[in-house]
PDB file of C-alpha atoms in Angstrom:
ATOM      1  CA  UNK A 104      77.496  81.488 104.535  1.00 55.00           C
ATOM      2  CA  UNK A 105      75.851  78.831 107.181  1.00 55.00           C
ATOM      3  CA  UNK A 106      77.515  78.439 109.985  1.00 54.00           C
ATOM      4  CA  UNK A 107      77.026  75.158 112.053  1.00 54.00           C
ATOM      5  CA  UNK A 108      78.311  74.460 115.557  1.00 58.00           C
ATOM      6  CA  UNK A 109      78.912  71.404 116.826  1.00 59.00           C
ATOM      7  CA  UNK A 110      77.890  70.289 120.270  1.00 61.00           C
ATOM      8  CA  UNK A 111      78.188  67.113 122.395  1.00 58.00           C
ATOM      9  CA  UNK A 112      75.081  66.929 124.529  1.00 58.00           C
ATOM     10  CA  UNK A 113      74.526  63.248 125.087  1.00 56.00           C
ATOM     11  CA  UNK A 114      78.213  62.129 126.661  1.00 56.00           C
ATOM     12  CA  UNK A 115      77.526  59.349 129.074  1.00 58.00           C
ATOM     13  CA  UNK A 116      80.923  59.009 131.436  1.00 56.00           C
ATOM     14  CA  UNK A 117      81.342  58.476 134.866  1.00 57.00           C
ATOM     15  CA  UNK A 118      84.363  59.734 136.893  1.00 56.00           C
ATOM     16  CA  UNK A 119      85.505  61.052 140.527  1.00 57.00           C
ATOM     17  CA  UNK A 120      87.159  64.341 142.591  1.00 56.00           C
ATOM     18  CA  UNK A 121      88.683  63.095 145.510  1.00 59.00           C
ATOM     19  CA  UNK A 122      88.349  66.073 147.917  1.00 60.00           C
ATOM     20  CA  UNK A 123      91.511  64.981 150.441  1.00 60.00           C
ATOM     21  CA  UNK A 124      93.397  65.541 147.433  1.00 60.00           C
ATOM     22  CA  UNK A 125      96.622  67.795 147.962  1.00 64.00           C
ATOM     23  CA  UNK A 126      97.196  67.580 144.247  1.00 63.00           C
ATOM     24  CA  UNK A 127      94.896  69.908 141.662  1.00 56.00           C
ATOM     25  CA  UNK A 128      92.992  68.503 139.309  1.00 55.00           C
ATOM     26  CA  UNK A 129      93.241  67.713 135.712  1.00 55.00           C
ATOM     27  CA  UNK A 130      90.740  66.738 132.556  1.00 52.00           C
ATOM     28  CA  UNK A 131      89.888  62.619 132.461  1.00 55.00           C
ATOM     29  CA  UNK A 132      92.062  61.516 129.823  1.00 57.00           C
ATOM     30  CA  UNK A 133      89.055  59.556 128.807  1.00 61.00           C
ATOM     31  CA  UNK A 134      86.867  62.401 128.529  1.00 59.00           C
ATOM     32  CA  UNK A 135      88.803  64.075 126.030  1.00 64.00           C
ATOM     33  CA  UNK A 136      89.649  60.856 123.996  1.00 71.00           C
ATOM     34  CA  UNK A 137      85.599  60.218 123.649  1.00 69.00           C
ATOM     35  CA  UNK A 138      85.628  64.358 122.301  1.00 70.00           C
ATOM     36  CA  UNK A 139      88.112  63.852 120.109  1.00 74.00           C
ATOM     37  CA  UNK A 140      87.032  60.779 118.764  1.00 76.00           C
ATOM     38  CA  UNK A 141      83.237  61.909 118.143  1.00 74.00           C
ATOM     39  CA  UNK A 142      84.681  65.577 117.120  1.00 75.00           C
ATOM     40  CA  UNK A 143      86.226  63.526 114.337  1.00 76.00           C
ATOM     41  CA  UNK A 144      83.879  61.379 113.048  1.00 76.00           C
ATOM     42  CA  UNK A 145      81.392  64.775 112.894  1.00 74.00           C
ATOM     43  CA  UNK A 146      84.555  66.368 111.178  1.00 74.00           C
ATOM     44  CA  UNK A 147      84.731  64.251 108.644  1.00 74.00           C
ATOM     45  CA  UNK A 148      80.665  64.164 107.909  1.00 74.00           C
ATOM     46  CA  UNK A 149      81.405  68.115 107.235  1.00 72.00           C
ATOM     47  CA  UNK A 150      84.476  67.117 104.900  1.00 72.00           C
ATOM     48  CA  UNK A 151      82.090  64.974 102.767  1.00 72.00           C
ATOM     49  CA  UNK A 152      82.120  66.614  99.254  1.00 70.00           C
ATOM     50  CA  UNK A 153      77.922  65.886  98.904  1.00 74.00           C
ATOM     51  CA  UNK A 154      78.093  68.971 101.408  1.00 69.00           C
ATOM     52  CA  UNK A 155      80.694  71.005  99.689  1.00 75.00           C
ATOM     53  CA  UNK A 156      80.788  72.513 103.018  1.00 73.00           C
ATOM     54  CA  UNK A 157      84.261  73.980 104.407  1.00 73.00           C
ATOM     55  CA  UNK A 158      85.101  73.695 108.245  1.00 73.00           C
ATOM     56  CA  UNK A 159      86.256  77.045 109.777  1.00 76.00           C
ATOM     57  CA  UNK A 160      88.481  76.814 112.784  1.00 78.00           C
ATOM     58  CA  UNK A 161      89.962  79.100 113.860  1.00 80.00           C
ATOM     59  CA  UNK A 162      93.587  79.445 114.609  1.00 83.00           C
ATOM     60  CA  UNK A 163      94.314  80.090 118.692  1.00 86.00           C
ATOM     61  CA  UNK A 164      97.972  80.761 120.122  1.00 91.00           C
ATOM     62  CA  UNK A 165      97.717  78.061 122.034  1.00 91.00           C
ATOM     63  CA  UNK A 166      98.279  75.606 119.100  1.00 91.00           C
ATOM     64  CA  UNK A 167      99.891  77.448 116.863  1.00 91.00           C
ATOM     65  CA  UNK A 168     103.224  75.543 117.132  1.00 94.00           C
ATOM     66  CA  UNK A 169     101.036  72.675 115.435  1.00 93.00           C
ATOM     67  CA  UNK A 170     100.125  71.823 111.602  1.00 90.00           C
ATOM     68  CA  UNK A 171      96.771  73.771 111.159  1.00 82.00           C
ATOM     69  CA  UNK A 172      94.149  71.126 111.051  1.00 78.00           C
ATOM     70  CA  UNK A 173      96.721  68.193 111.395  1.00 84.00           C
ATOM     71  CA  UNK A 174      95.161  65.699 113.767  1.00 82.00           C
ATOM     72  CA  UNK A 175      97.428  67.313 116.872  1.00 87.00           C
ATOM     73  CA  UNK A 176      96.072  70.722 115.714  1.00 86.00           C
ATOM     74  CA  UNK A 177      92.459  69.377 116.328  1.00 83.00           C
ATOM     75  CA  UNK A 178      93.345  67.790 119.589  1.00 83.00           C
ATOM     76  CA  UNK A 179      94.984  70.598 121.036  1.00 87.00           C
ATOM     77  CA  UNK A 180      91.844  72.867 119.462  1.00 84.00           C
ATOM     78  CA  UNK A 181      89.483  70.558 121.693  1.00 80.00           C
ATOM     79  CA  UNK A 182      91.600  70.675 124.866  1.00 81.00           C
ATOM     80  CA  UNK A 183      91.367  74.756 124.659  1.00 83.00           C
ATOM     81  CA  UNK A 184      88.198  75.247 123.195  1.00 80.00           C
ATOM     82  CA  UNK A 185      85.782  72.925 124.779  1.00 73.00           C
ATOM     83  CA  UNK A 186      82.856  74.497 126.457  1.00 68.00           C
ATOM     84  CA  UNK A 187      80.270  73.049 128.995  1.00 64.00           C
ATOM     85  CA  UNK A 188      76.875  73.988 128.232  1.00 66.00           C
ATOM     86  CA  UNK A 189      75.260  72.709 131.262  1.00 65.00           C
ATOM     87  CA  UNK A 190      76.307  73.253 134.843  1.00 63.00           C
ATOM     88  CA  UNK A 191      77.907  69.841 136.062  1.00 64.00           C
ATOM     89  CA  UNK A 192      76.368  67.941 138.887  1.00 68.00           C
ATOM     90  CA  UNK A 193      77.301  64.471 140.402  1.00 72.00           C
ATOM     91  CA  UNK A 194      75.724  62.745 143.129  1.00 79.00           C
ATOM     92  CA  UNK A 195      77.270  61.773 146.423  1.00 84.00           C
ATOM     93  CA  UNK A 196      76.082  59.400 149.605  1.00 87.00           C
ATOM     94  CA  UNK A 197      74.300  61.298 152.988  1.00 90.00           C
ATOM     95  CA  UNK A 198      75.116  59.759 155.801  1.00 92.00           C
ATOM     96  CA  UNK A 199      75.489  60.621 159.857  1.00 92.00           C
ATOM     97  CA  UNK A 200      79.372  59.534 159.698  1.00 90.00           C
ATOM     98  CA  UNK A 201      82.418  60.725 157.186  1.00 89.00           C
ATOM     99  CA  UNK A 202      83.190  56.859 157.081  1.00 89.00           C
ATOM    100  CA  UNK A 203      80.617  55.701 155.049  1.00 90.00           C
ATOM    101  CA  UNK A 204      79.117  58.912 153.508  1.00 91.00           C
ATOM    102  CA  UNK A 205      80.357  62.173 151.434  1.00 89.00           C
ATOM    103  CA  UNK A 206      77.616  65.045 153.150  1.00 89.00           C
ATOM    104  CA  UNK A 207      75.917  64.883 156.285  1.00 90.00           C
ATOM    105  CA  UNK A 208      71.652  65.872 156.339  1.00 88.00           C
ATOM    106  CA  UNK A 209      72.551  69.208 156.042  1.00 87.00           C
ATOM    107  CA  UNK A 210      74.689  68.755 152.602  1.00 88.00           C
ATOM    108  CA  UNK A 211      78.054  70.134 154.506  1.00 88.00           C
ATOM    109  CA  UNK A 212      81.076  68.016 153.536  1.00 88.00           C
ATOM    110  CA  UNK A 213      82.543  66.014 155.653  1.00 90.00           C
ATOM    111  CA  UNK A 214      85.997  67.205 156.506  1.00 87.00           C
ATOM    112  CA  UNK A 215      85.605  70.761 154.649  1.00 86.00           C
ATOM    113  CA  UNK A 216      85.171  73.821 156.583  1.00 82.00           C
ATOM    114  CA  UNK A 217      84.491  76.590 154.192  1.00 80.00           C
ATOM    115  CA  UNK A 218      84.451  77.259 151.121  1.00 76.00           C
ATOM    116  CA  UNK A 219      82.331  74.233 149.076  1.00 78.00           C
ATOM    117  CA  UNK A 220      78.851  74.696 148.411  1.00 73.00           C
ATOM    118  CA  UNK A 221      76.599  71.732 147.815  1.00 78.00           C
ATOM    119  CA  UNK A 222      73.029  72.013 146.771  1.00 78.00           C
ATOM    120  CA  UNK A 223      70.409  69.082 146.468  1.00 75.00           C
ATOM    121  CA  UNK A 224      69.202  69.263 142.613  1.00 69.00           C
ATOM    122  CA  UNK A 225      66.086  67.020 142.343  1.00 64.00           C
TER     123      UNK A 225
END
């Protein structure tokens, strides 16, 4: 038995956290369309009988109200199972004022008083 993981390593999306946000957030819809959608196409490449290769996934509670392998069982599969393998980072402006900038020169956060941790990555 080979087993073969799949991973996503090349995903080129942009998006936003709005930190005055009373609201928590949630996962871009957009993000997880773009999984989905490349998590099939690599599905189906497994499914290709020159292979003869058979896709284990496993079942998880989660999804389990769901037709094993049905295209809803594979969404909801992504949506619980996705994993990041690198540590996210975004980018942000520096500036004197909170107007025009996200961090001042000492990467604090304008308008945060504890508890958020910036680091400069280059």
């Amino acid at each position: 038995m080979i087993h073969i993981s799949l991973f996503l390593s090349s995903i080129n999306i942009q998006g936003f956290i709005n930190v005055n946000s009373t609201t928590a957030p949630y996962p871009d819809v957009q993000l997880m369309t773009i999984l989905y959608d490349q998590f099939q196409v690599d599905f189906n490449i497994i499914l290709n009988d020159r292979f003869g290769a058979q896709p284990f996934i496993p079942p998880i509670a989660e999804c389990a109200i769901l037709t094993y392998c049905s295209d809803a069982y594979l969404a909801c599969y992504l949506k619980y199972m996705t994993l990041n393998l690198w540590h996210p980072t975004g980018t942000c402006k520096m500036g004197q004022s909170p107007i025009d900038s996200v961090v001042d020169s000492n990467l604090r956060v304008f308008g945060v008083k504890r508890g958020l941790g910036t680091t400069r990555t280059n």
